[in-house]
Coordinates of C-alpha atoms in Angstrom, one line a residue:
M1 CA -19.6 10.0 -14.3
S2 CA -23.1 9.8 -13.0
N3 CA -23.9 7.9 -9.9
A4 CA -25.9 4.6 -10.1
A5 CA -29.7 4.8 -9.9
D6 CA -31.8 2.7 -7.6
G7 CA -31.7 -1.0 -8.4
L8 CA -28.3 -1.0 -9.9
R9 CA -25.5 -3.1 -8.6
A10 CA -22.4 -1.8 -6.8
L11 CA -20.2 -4.9 -7.6
P12 CA -18.5 -5.8 -10.9
L13 CA -19.4 -8.5 -13.4
V14 CA -16.5 -10.7 -14.4
I15 CA -16.6 -12.4 -17.8
A16 CA -14.5 -15.5 -18.2
D17 CA -14.4 -18.6 -20.4
P18 CA -13.2 -21.8 -18.6
R19 CA -12.9 -23.5 -22.0
N20 CA -10.3 -21.0 -23.2
E21 CA -6.6 -21.9 -22.9
R22 CA -5.9 -18.5 -21.4
H23 CA -8.4 -18.9 -18.6
S24 CA -5.6 -19.4 -16.0
I25 CA -4.9 -15.7 -16.2
F26 CA -8.1 -15.3 -14.4
S27 CA -8.1 -18.3 -12.1
D28 CA -4.4 -18.2 -11.2
V29 CA -3.6 -14.5 -11.3
L30 CA -6.6 -12.1 -11.3
E31 CA -8.9 -14.0 -9.0
P32 CA -6.5 -14.1 -6.0
Y33 CA -5.9 -10.3 -6.4
L34 CA -9.7 -9.7 -6.5
N35 CA -10.2 -11.8 -3.4
Q36 CA -7.4 -10.2 -1.4
M37 CA -8.5 -6.7 -2.4
G38 CA -12.0 -7.4 -1.3
I39 CA -13.5 -6.9 -4.8
A40 CA -16.5 -9.2 -4.7
F41 CA -17.9 -10.0 -8.1
E42 CA -20.5 -11.9 -10.0
L43 CA -19.1 -14.4 -12.5
L44 CA -20.5 -14.8 -16.0
E45 CA -19.0 -17.7 -17.8
Q46 CA -19.5 -17.7 -21.5
A47 CA -21.9 -20.6 -21.6
A48 CA -24.3 -18.7 -19.4
G49 CA -24.7 -15.8 -21.8
P50 CA -25.4 -13.8 -23.7
F51 CA -26.9 -10.8 -22.0
N52 CA -28.2 -7.7 -23.9
G53 CA -26.7 -4.3 -23.3
A54 CA -29.6 -3.1 -21.0
E55 CA -29.1 -6.1 -18.7
L56 CA -25.3 -5.6 -18.6
S57 CA -25.7 -1.9 -17.8
Q58 CA -27.1 -2.9 -14.3
W59 CA -23.5 -3.5 -13.3
P60 CA -21.1 -0.6 -12.5
L61 CA -18.2 -2.4 -14.1
I62 CA -17.5 -5.3 -16.5
I63 CA -14.2 -7.1 -16.2
L64 CA -12.9 -9.1 -19.2
A65 CA -10.9 -11.5 -17.1
H66 CA -8.4 -12.9 -19.7
P67 CA -7.5 -12.9 -23.3
G68 CA -10.1 -14.9 -25.3
C69 CA -12.9 -14.5 -22.8
L70 CA -15.2 -13.1 -25.6
S71 CA -13.9 -15.3 -28.4
G72 CA -16.7 -16.2 -30.8
Q73 CA -19.3 -14.4 -28.7
T74 CA -20.2 -11.5 -31.0
E75 CA -23.6 -11.0 -29.3
L76 CA -22.1 -10.8 -25.9
A77 CA -19.3 -8.5 -27.1
S78 CA -21.9 -6.2 -28.7
A79 CA -23.8 -6.2 -25.4
V80 CA -20.7 -5.2 -23.5
V81 CA -20.1 -2.2 -25.9
Q82 CA -23.7 -1.1 -25.4
A83 CA -23.4 -1.3 -21.6
V84 CA -20.3 0.9 -21.7
E85 CA -22.0 3.4 -24.0
A86 CA -24.7 3.6 -21.4
G87 CA -22.2 4.3 -18.5
T88 CA -20.9 1.0 -17.3
G89 CA -17.2 0.9 -16.8
L90 CA -14.9 -1.7 -18.4
V91 CA -11.5 -3.2 -17.5
S92 CA -10.0 -5.6 -20.0
F93 CA -7.1 -7.9 -19.1
G94 CA -5.7 -8.6 -22.5
E95 CA -9.0 -9.2 -24.4
Q96 CA -9.7 -7.4 -27.6
I97 CA -12.9 -5.5 -27.8
A98 CA -13.6 -2.9 -30.5
P99 CA -13.5 0.1 -30.6
W100 CA -11.2 0.4 -27.6
A101 CA -8.7 -2.5 -27.8
H102 CA -7.1 -4.2 -30.7
S103 CA -4.3 -6.7 -31.2
Y104 CA -0.9 -5.4 -30.3
A105 CA 1.2 -4.9 -33.5
G106 CA 4.6 -5.0 -31.9
S107 CA 6.6 -8.0 -30.9
E108 CA 9.3 -6.7 -28.6
A109 CA 9.6 -8.5 -25.3
S110 CA 10.5 -6.5 -22.2
T111 CA 11.8 -6.8 -18.7
F112 CA 10.7 -3.5 -17.3
V113 CA 7.6 -1.4 -16.5
A114 CA 7.6 2.4 -16.5
I115 CA 5.1 5.0 -15.2
R116 CA 4.4 7.5 -18.0
D117 CA 1.7 9.5 -16.4
A118 CA 1.8 9.9 -12.6
D119 CA -0.9 12.6 -12.5
H120 CA -3.7 10.2 -13.3
P121 CA -5.8 9.0 -10.3
I122 CA -4.8 5.4 -11.2
S123 CA -1.1 6.0 -11.1
R124 CA -1.0 8.8 -8.5
L125 CA 0.9 6.7 -5.9
H126 CA 3.9 6.4 -8.3
R127 CA 6.6 8.8 -9.5
Q128 CA 6.8 10.1 -13.0
G129 CA 9.3 7.9 -14.9
E130 CA 9.4 5.3 -12.2
R131 CA 10.6 1.9 -13.5
R132 CA 10.2 -1.6 -12.2
R133 CA 12.1 -4.5 -13.6
H134 CA 10.8 -8.0 -13.2
Y135 CA 13.2 -10.4 -11.6
H136 CA 12.9 -13.3 -14.1
L137 CA 14.8 -11.6 -16.9
N138 CA 14.5 -14.6 -19.2
K139 CA 10.7 -14.6 -19.1
E140 CA 9.4 -12.8 -22.1
I141 CA 6.4 -10.6 -21.6
I142 CA 4.7 -9.1 -24.7
P143 CA 1.5 -7.0 -24.7
A144 CA -1.6 -8.8 -26.2
I145 CA -3.6 -5.6 -26.9
S146 CA -3.2 -1.9 -27.4
S147 CA -5.4 1.1 -28.0
S148 CA -5.2 4.5 -29.6
A149 CA -5.0 6.1 -26.2
A150 CA -1.6 7.1 -24.7
P151 CA -0.6 4.6 -22.0
L152 CA -0.3 5.5 -18.3
V153 CA 2.1 2.6 -17.9
T154 CA 4.4 1.1 -20.5
L155 CA 5.9 -2.4 -20.9
G156 CA 9.2 -1.6 -22.6
S157 CA 8.2 0.3 -25.7
G158 CA 4.7 -1.1 -25.7
P159 CA 1.6 -0.3 -23.6
L160 CA 0.8 -2.0 -20.2
L161 CA -2.1 0.1 -19.0
S162 CA -4.1 2.6 -21.0
V163 CA -7.4 4.4 -20.2
V164 CA -10.2 5.8 -22.4
Q165 CA -12.9 8.3 -21.2
A166 CA -15.6 9.5 -23.5
D167 CA -18.4 11.9 -22.6
G168 CA -21.5 10.1 -21.6
Q169 CA -19.9 6.7 -21.7
G170 CA -18.3 4.4 -19.2
R171 CA -14.6 4.6 -18.5
V172 CA -12.4 2.0 -20.0
A173 CA -9.1 0.7 -18.6
L174 CA -7.0 -1.6 -20.8
W175 CA -4.4 -3.9 -19.5
S176 CA -2.3 -5.2 -22.4
T177 CA -1.3 -8.3 -20.3
L178 CA -1.5 -9.6 -16.8
E179 CA 1.5 -12.0 -17.2
W180 CA 3.5 -9.8 -14.8
G181 CA 1.2 -11.0 -12.0
R182 CA 2.5 -14.6 -12.3
H183 CA 4.9 -15.7 -9.6
D184 CA 7.6 -16.7 -12.1
V185 CA 7.7 -13.2 -13.6
L186 CA 7.0 -10.6 -10.9
G187 CA 3.8 -11.2 -8.9
P188 CA 2.1 -9.6 -5.9
L189 CA 3.8 -7.0 -3.7
Y190 CA 6.3 -6.0 -6.3
G191 CA 4.9 -2.5 -6.7
L192 CA 2.2 -2.9 -9.4
D193 CA -0.8 -4.1 -7.3
D194 CA -2.1 -0.6 -6.6
L195 CA -2.4 0.0 -10.4
L196 CA -4.6 -3.0 -10.7
W197 CA -7.2 -2.2 -7.9
R198 CA -7.1 1.5 -8.7
S199 CA -7.8 0.9 -12.4
I200 CA -10.9 -1.2 -11.4
V201 CA -12.2 1.4 -8.9
W202 CA -11.5 4.3 -11.3
A203 CA -13.4 2.6 -14.2
A204 CA -16.4 1.6 -12.2
R205 CA -19.5 3.7 -12.1
K206 CA -20.0 5.0 -8.6
P207 CA -20.9 4.1 -5.9
F208 CA -18.6 1.1 -5.9
V209 CA -18.1 -1.2 -2.9
T210 CA -15.1 -3.3 -1.8
R211 CA -14.4 -5.2 1.4
S212 CA -10.7 -4.5 1.4
L213 CA -8.4 -4.3 4.4
P214 CA -8.4 -0.9 6.0
P215 CA -5.0 0.9 6.1
F216 CA -3.8 -0.8 9.3
L217 CA -0.2 -0.2 10.3
T218 CA 1.4 -2.7 12.7
M219 CA 4.9 -3.2 14.0
R220 CA 6.6 -6.4 14.9
I221 CA 10.0 -6.7 16.7
D222 CA 11.5 -10.1 17.3
D223 CA 14.4 -11.0 19.6
V224 CA 13.6 -8.6 22.4
S225 CA 16.0 -8.6 25.4
G226 CA 15.8 -5.0 26.6
F227 CA 19.4 -4.2 25.8
G228 CA 18.8 -0.5 25.1
Q229 CA 21.1 0.8 27.8
L230 CA 24.1 -1.1 26.3
K231 CA 24.2 1.5 23.5
G232 CA 23.5 4.6 25.5
G233 CA 19.8 4.4 25.9
A234 CA 18.3 5.8 29.1
T235 CA 16.5 2.5 29.7
G236 CA 16.4 -1.0 28.4
L237 CA 13.3 -0.4 26.3
Y238 CA 13.7 3.3 25.5
W239 CA 13.2 2.5 21.8
L240 CA 9.9 0.8 22.5
R241 CA 8.6 3.7 24.6
D242 CA 9.6 6.0 21.7
C243 CA 7.3 4.0 19.4
V244 CA 4.4 4.0 21.8
E245 CA 4.7 7.8 22.3
L246 CA 4.4 8.2 18.5
G247 CA 1.2 6.2 18.4
W248 CA 2.6 2.8 17.3
K249 CA 1.3 -0.4 19.0
P250 CA 4.2 -2.9 18.6
W251 CA 4.2 -6.6 19.0
V252 CA 7.4 -7.9 20.7
G253 CA 8.9 -11.4 20.7
L254 CA 10.5 -11.8 24.1
F255 CA 13.8 -13.6 25.0
L256 CA 12.5 -14.6 28.4
D257 CA 15.8 -15.3 30.2
D258 CA 17.3 -12.0 29.1
L259 CA 14.7 -9.8 30.6
T260 CA 15.8 -8.0 33.8
P261 CA 13.5 -6.7 36.6
D262 CA 14.1 -3.2 35.4
V263 CA 13.1 -4.1 31.8
L264 CA 10.0 -5.9 33.0
D265 CA 9.0 -2.9 35.1
E266 CA 9.3 -0.8 31.9
L267 CA 7.4 -3.3 29.8
R268 CA 4.6 -4.1 32.2
P269 CA 2.6 -0.8 32.0
M270 CA 2.8 -0.8 28.2
L271 CA 1.4 -4.3 28.1
R272 CA -1.3 -3.6 30.7
Q273 CA -2.5 -0.5 28.7
N274 CA -2.6 -2.5 25.4
Q275 CA 0.0 -0.2 23.9
V276 CA 2.2 -3.2 23.3
T277 CA 1.6 -6.9 23.0
A278 CA 4.2 -9.6 23.7
C279 CA 4.7 -13.4 23.4
P280 CA 7.6 -15.7 24.3
H281 CA 9.9 -15.9 21.2
A282 CA 12.7 -18.0 22.8
F283 CA 14.6 -18.2 26.0
S284 CA 17.6 -16.4 24.5
Y285 CA 19.2 -16.1 21.1
W286 CA 20.8 -19.6 21.2
D287 CA 18.3 -21.2 23.6
F288 CA 15.5 -21.9 21.3
G289 CA 12.1 -22.6 22.9
Y290 CA 10.4 -24.4 20.1
F291 CA 13.0 -26.2 18.0
R292 CA 16.4 -27.8 18.6
H293 CA 18.6 -25.4 16.7
T294 CA 22.2 -25.5 18.0
P295 CA 25.2 -23.9 16.2
K296 CA 28.4 -25.9 16.2
Y297 CA 30.3 -22.6 16.4
P298 CA 28.0 -20.1 18.3
D299 CA 30.5 -17.2 17.8
Q300 CA 30.2 -17.6 14.0
G301 CA 26.4 -17.9 14.0
Y302 CA 24.1 -20.7 12.9
W303 CA 24.8 -20.3 9.2
S304 CA 28.4 -21.3 9.6
E305 CA 27.5 -24.9 10.5
A306 CA 24.6 -26.4 12.4
A307 CA 25.4 -29.1 15.0
A308 CA 21.7 -29.8 15.4
C309 CA 18.5 -28.5 13.7
E310 CA 15.5 -30.7 14.3
P311 CA 12.2 -30.9 16.2
Y312 CA 12.2 -31.4 19.9
T313 CA 11.0 -34.8 21.3
E314 CA 7.8 -34.9 23.3
S315 CA 9.7 -34.9 26.6
E316 CA 11.8 -32.0 25.5
V317 CA 8.7 -30.1 24.5
L318 CA 7.2 -30.7 27.9
D319 CA 10.4 -29.4 29.6
R320 CA 10.3 -26.2 27.7
V321 CA 6.6 -25.7 28.1
R322 CA 7.2 -25.9 31.9
R323 CA 9.9 -23.3 31.7
V324 CA 7.6 -20.9 29.8
E325 CA 4.8 -21.5 32.2
A326 CA 7.0 -21.2 35.3
W327 CA 8.2 -17.8 33.9
Y328 CA 4.6 -16.5 33.5
A329 CA 3.7 -17.9 36.9
K330 CA 6.5 -15.8 38.3
H331 CA 5.2 -12.8 36.4
P332 CA 1.4 -13.1 36.5
D333 CA 0.9 -9.5 35.6
I334 CA 2.6 -9.9 32.2
P335 CA -0.1 -10.8 29.7
M336 CA 0.6 -13.1 26.7
S337 CA -0.3 -12.0 23.2
K338 CA -2.6 -14.1 21.1
V339 CA 0.0 -13.8 18.3
F340 CA 2.8 -16.3 18.5
V341 CA 6.0 -16.2 16.5
P342 CA 8.7 -18.9 17.1
H343 CA 12.4 -17.9 16.9
Y344 CA 13.6 -18.5 13.3
Y345 CA 9.9 -19.5 12.5
E346 CA 10.8 -23.0 13.7
L347 CA 8.2 -25.0 15.5
S348 CA 8.0 -28.6 16.7
E349 CA 4.6 -30.1 16.2
G350 CA 4.3 -31.1 19.8
Y351 CA 3.6 -27.5 20.8
M352 CA 0.2 -27.3 19.1
P353 CA -1.9 -28.3 22.1
H354 CA 0.1 -26.1 24.4
L355 CA -0.2 -23.0 22.2
A356 CA -4.0 -23.6 22.2
R357 CA -3.9 -23.8 26.0
W358 CA -1.9 -20.6 26.2
G359 CA -4.6 -18.8 24.3
C360 CA -2.6 -18.3 21.1
E361 CA -4.9 -17.9 18.1
F362 CA -2.5 -16.5 15.5
I363 CA 0.9 -17.1 14.2
C364 CA 3.3 -15.0 12.1
S365 CA 4.7 -17.8 10.0
M366 CA 3.9 -20.2 7.2
N367 CA 7.0 -22.3 7.9
P368 CA 5.6 -25.9 8.3
E369 CA 6.0 -27.7 11.6
N370 CA 9.2 -29.7 12.1
T371 CA 11.0 -27.7 9.3
P372 CA 14.2 -25.8 9.7
Y373 CA 14.4 -22.2 8.5
P374 CA 14.9 -21.4 5.7
G375 CA 12.7 -24.3 4.5
T376 CA 10.0 -24.6 1.9
M377 CA 7.2 -22.3 2.9
T378 CA 3.8 -24.0 2.7
F379 CA 0.9 -23.3 0.4
G380 CA -1.5 -20.7 1.6
G381 CA -3.8 -17.8 0.6
P382 CA -4.3 -15.4 -0.9
Y383 CA -1.4 -15.7 -3.3
Y384 CA 0.2 -19.1 -2.7
K385 CA -2.6 -21.7 -3.0
K386 CA -1.1 -23.4 -6.0
T387 CA 2.6 -22.5 -5.7
T388 CA 5.0 -21.3 -3.1
P389 CA 7.3 -18.2 -3.2
P390 CA 9.9 -19.0 -5.9
T391 CA 12.9 -17.4 -4.2
Q392 CA 13.9 -16.3 -0.7
T393 CA 13.9 -12.7 -1.9
T394 CA 10.3 -12.9 -3.1
P395 CA 8.0 -10.4 -1.2
V396 CA 5.3 -12.4 0.6
F397 CA 2.0 -11.9 2.2
Y398 CA 0.1 -14.8 3.7
A399 CA -3.4 -14.8 5.4
D400 CA -4.7 -18.3 5.8
W401 CA -5.0 -21.1 8.4
Y402 CA -1.7 -22.5 9.5
P403 CA -1.4 -26.0 8.0
A404 CA -0.9 -28.0 11.1
K405 CA 0.0 -31.7 10.7
E406 CA -2.8 -32.9 12.9
E407 CA -6.3 -32.2 11.4
K408 CA -7.7 -31.2 14.8
Y409 CA -5.3 -28.2 14.9
R410 CA -5.8 -27.0 11.3
K411 CA -8.1 -24.2 12.3
S412 CA -6.5 -23.4 15.6
L413 CA -4.0 -20.8 14.4
F414 CA -4.7 -18.2 11.8
A415 CA -1.4 -17.4 10.0
S416 CA -0.2 -14.2 8.4
I417 CA 3.1 -12.6 7.6
T418 CA 4.1 -9.5 5.5
E419 CA 7.7 -9.4 4.3
I420 CA 8.9 -7.1 1.5
R421 CA 12.0 -9.1 1.0
D422 CA 13.4 -7.4 -2.1
D423 CA 13.9 -4.0 -0.6
N424 CA 16.6 -4.5 2.1
G425 CA 16.6 -8.2 2.8
Y426 CA 13.8 -10.1 4.4
E427 CA 13.1 -7.5 7.0
W428 CA 13.4 -3.7 7.5
A429 CA 17.0 -4.0 8.8
P430 CA 17.4 -0.4 10.3
N431 CA 20.8 1.0 11.2
N432 CA 22.6 4.2 12.0
K433 CA 22.3 5.5 8.4
V434 CA 19.2 7.5 9.3
D435 CA 18.1 8.6 5.8
D436 CA 18.5 5.2 4.3
T437 CA 16.7 3.5 7.2
I438 CA 13.8 6.0 6.9
Q439 CA 13.5 5.3 3.2
H440 CA 13.5 1.6 3.6
G441 CA 10.8 1.8 6.2
I442 CA 8.7 4.0 3.9
N443 CA 9.3 1.7 1.0
Q444 CA 8.2 -1.4 2.8
I445 CA 5.1 0.1 4.5
S446 CA 4.0 1.8 1.2
R447 CA 4.4 -1.4 -0.8
A448 CA 2.1 -3.2 1.7
L449 CA -0.5 -0.4 2.0
D450 CA -0.6 0.2 -1.8
A451 CA -1.2 -3.6 -2.3
Q452 CA -4.0 -3.6 0.3
V453 CA -2.3 -6.2 2.5
L454 CA -1.3 -5.8 6.2
A455 CA 1.4 -3.2 6.5
Q456 CA 4.0 -4.3 9.1
L457 CA 7.2 -2.6 10.1
F458 CA 9.2 -5.7 10.9
T459 CA 12.7 -5.9 12.5
H460 CA 14.6 -7.3 15.5
E461 CA 16.1 -5.8 18.6
S462 CA 19.1 -8.2 18.3
G463 CA 21.4 -7.3 15.4
Y464 CA 19.5 -4.1 14.6
I465 CA 17.7 -1.8 17.1
Q466 CA 20.3 -2.6 19.8
Y467 CA 23.0 -1.0 17.7
I468 CA 21.2 2.2 16.8
K469 CA 22.0 5.4 18.6
P470 CA 19.0 6.6 20.6
D471 CA 18.8 10.0 18.9
H472 CA 19.0 8.3 15.5
W473 CA 16.2 5.9 16.4
K474 CA 13.9 8.7 17.5
A475 CA 14.6 10.6 14.3
I476 CA 13.9 7.5 12.2
M477 CA 10.6 6.7 13.9
E478 CA 9.4 10.3 13.8
A479 CA 10.0 10.6 10.1
I480 CA 8.3 7.4 9.3
T481 CA 5.3 8.2 11.5
D482 CA 4.9 11.7 10.0
T483 CA 5.0 10.2 6.4
F484 CA 2.1 7.9 7.0
A485 CA 0.0 10.2 9.2
A486 CA -1.0 12.0 6.0
R487 CA -2.3 8.7 4.6
G488 CA -4.8 8.1 7.4
V489 CA -3.2 4.9 8.6
I490 CA -4.7 3.2 11.6
H491 CA -2.1 2.1 14.2
T492 CA -3.3 -1.2 15.7
T493 CA -1.9 -4.1 17.6
L494 CA -1.0 -7.2 15.7
D495 CA -3.6 -9.1 17.8
N496 CA -6.4 -6.9 16.5
A497 CA -5.2 -6.9 12.9
M498 CA -4.9 -10.7 12.8
A499 CA -8.4 -11.1 14.2
Y500 CA -9.7 -8.7 11.6
M501 CA -8.0 -10.7 8.8
R502 CA -9.4 -13.9 10.2
D503 CA -12.9 -12.4 10.0
L504 CA -12.4 -11.4 6.4
H505 CA -11.2 -14.9 5.6
E506 CA -14.2 -16.5 7.2
S507 CA -16.9 -14.3 5.7
R508 CA -17.5 -12.6 2.4
L509 CA -19.5 -9.8 0.7
V510 CA -21.9 -11.4 -1.7
S511 CA -23.9 -8.5 -3.1
A512 CA -24.2 -4.7 -3.0
A513 CA -26.9 -2.7 -4.7
C514 CA -28.5 0.8 -4.6
V515 CA -32.0 0.7 -3.0
D516 CA -34.0 3.8 -2.2
G517 CA -30.9 6.0 -2.2
E518 CA -28.9 3.6 0.1
L519 CA -26.6 0.7 -0.3
E520 CA -27.9 -2.7 0.5
V521 CA -25.0 -5.0 1.3
R522 CA -25.3 -8.7 2.0
F523 CA -22.7 -11.1 3.6
E524 CA -22.3 -14.7 4.3
G525 CA -20.1 -16.6 6.8
T526 CA -18.9 -15.6 10.2
S527 CA -17.3 -12.4 11.4
A528 CA -16.7 -12.3 15.2
G529 CA -15.9 -8.6 15.2
E530 CA -16.8 -5.5 13.5
T531 CA -15.4 -5.1 9.9
K532 CA -15.8 -2.4 7.3
I533 CA -16.6 -1.9 3.7
A534 CA -15.0 0.7 1.5
V535 CA -17.5 2.9 -0.5
Y536 CA -16.0 4.8 -3.4
A537 CA -18.1 7.7 -4.4
D538 CA -15.9 10.0 -6.5
D539 CA -12.6 10.3 -8.5
T540 CA -10.4 10.8 -5.5
L541 CA -10.3 7.0 -5.2
E542 CA -10.4 7.6 -1.4
P543 CA -13.1 5.4 0.2
V544 CA -15.5 6.2 3.0
W545 CA -15.4 3.3 5.4
R546 CA -18.7 2.0 6.7
E547 CA -18.9 -0.3 9.7
I548 CA -20.4 -3.8 9.5
R549 CA -21.7 -5.4 12.6
P550 CA -20.5 -8.9 13.6
F551 CA -22.6 -11.7 12.1
N552 CA -22.9 -15.4 11.7
G553 CA -24.7 -16.8 8.7
T554 CA -26.5 -14.5 6.2
H555 CA -26.3 -10.8 7.1
R556 CA -27.9 -7.7 5.5
E557 CA -27.3 -4.0 6.2
M558 CA -28.4 -0.7 4.7
L559 CA -25.7 2.0 4.5
P560 CA -25.3 5.5 3.0
A561 CA -24.3 5.3 -0.6
G562 CA -22.2 8.5 -0.8
K563 CA -19.9 10.7 1.3

């Protein structure tokens, strides 16, 4: 496929019809994916058309955003065909457009997806024959369109994703349906997200630009007491040192009252060198810092029966704030992370002014204030603006402002969590079964990276790491590290990753075009730090990352267009 000439755009054109009853496929399903994956686009609503083929061919890609988006618009449909014949790519999400897509003749509903061709660039991250079954087995999914091309991915016996490539013409990717992307069927982070963004990048004429999240790899460990020696470790935090030596930059949630002088001496240099970041998680497992959460029978655990599970009063909040501040006054050389995570995600609203005073800017939680865990997670972007996760085993990724009760705090904490909850419970849950633990770690990190969300290896010292033999732990971490080194991951602190996601949230790419052999990119909003754009120049679907300077307002940069 030839590269774009000067004056041609490097972002897609999305065609949608807000009057059509199927428009929600775009607004509720596709648009959140595009936003999270950094695929900026220009929107053409039917009433604004039609364009002719020459005009449409300025765009590297046309996306037919939902079934019926071309209904009755024969002139616009003809212009789309002409643009593809001239080299513009096309991705259709269930819309018929001759000669490539026609109405699906079958009627069989299906509950599983299968990879039929794992050698294609779009499906290369999957295994041949891999199957994924959607969890809502009573929800019927039937393809809307099919083509004469053999599908890369099937939905039961019907097609899900097919591709067409003809000499001298643009590439065509046909999704027979996007119903699998709805939360009550399957949805984000269930293992199909990469097929969506890779089909878009593959079909687009190059160069093609996105502002997706770089392949950051973070690690989060809650409930840290430094009990490593209890199970044969050489030191209390031997396991944390192992991670640091392999290049990881973990965030740890501290149980303040459990930390001995020896453990603090081990932790301090890792914190001072920014190899590890840490924040007070609680005082100990059953001494909650941010919520009254007392078990009636502590030896049986909270889930047996709760004697009390409610927010602290204002005076109780102040007492606990003083305890935290007294601990840090005693240890002034222990820095506090800007990332805050309350034990069990439970937070009393009275803490908001104190978190701001402590310098906390981020929170790994979308559990509302004053709400016990597990409670109803709040609404938030990118995927839960209109609905919340339907089950406790739904994989989740949030990146949005924490919905504080008081308006003055609603932009004080940027919130994000990544939990691949359907793989091995709501967290990684490592144990002494080395091979199984390695595979679960790989599964969860891969699912996040493939979906272009923040990859986070998340677990607890209590209940998990503290029971793993030191030689097993080292073997586990070495294997996972080696697996992702080949993918070019960027190990970073959770503090840095959260700041980056906040910058993406508060600014946006608005245009990209080829000018005098370079890419002219324009942005709006505020980005306090450097960010990057991904420039796709060939069929590897591997981007070249170009740095974008911090900005406030309208910003323009000229960048190389190729590798």
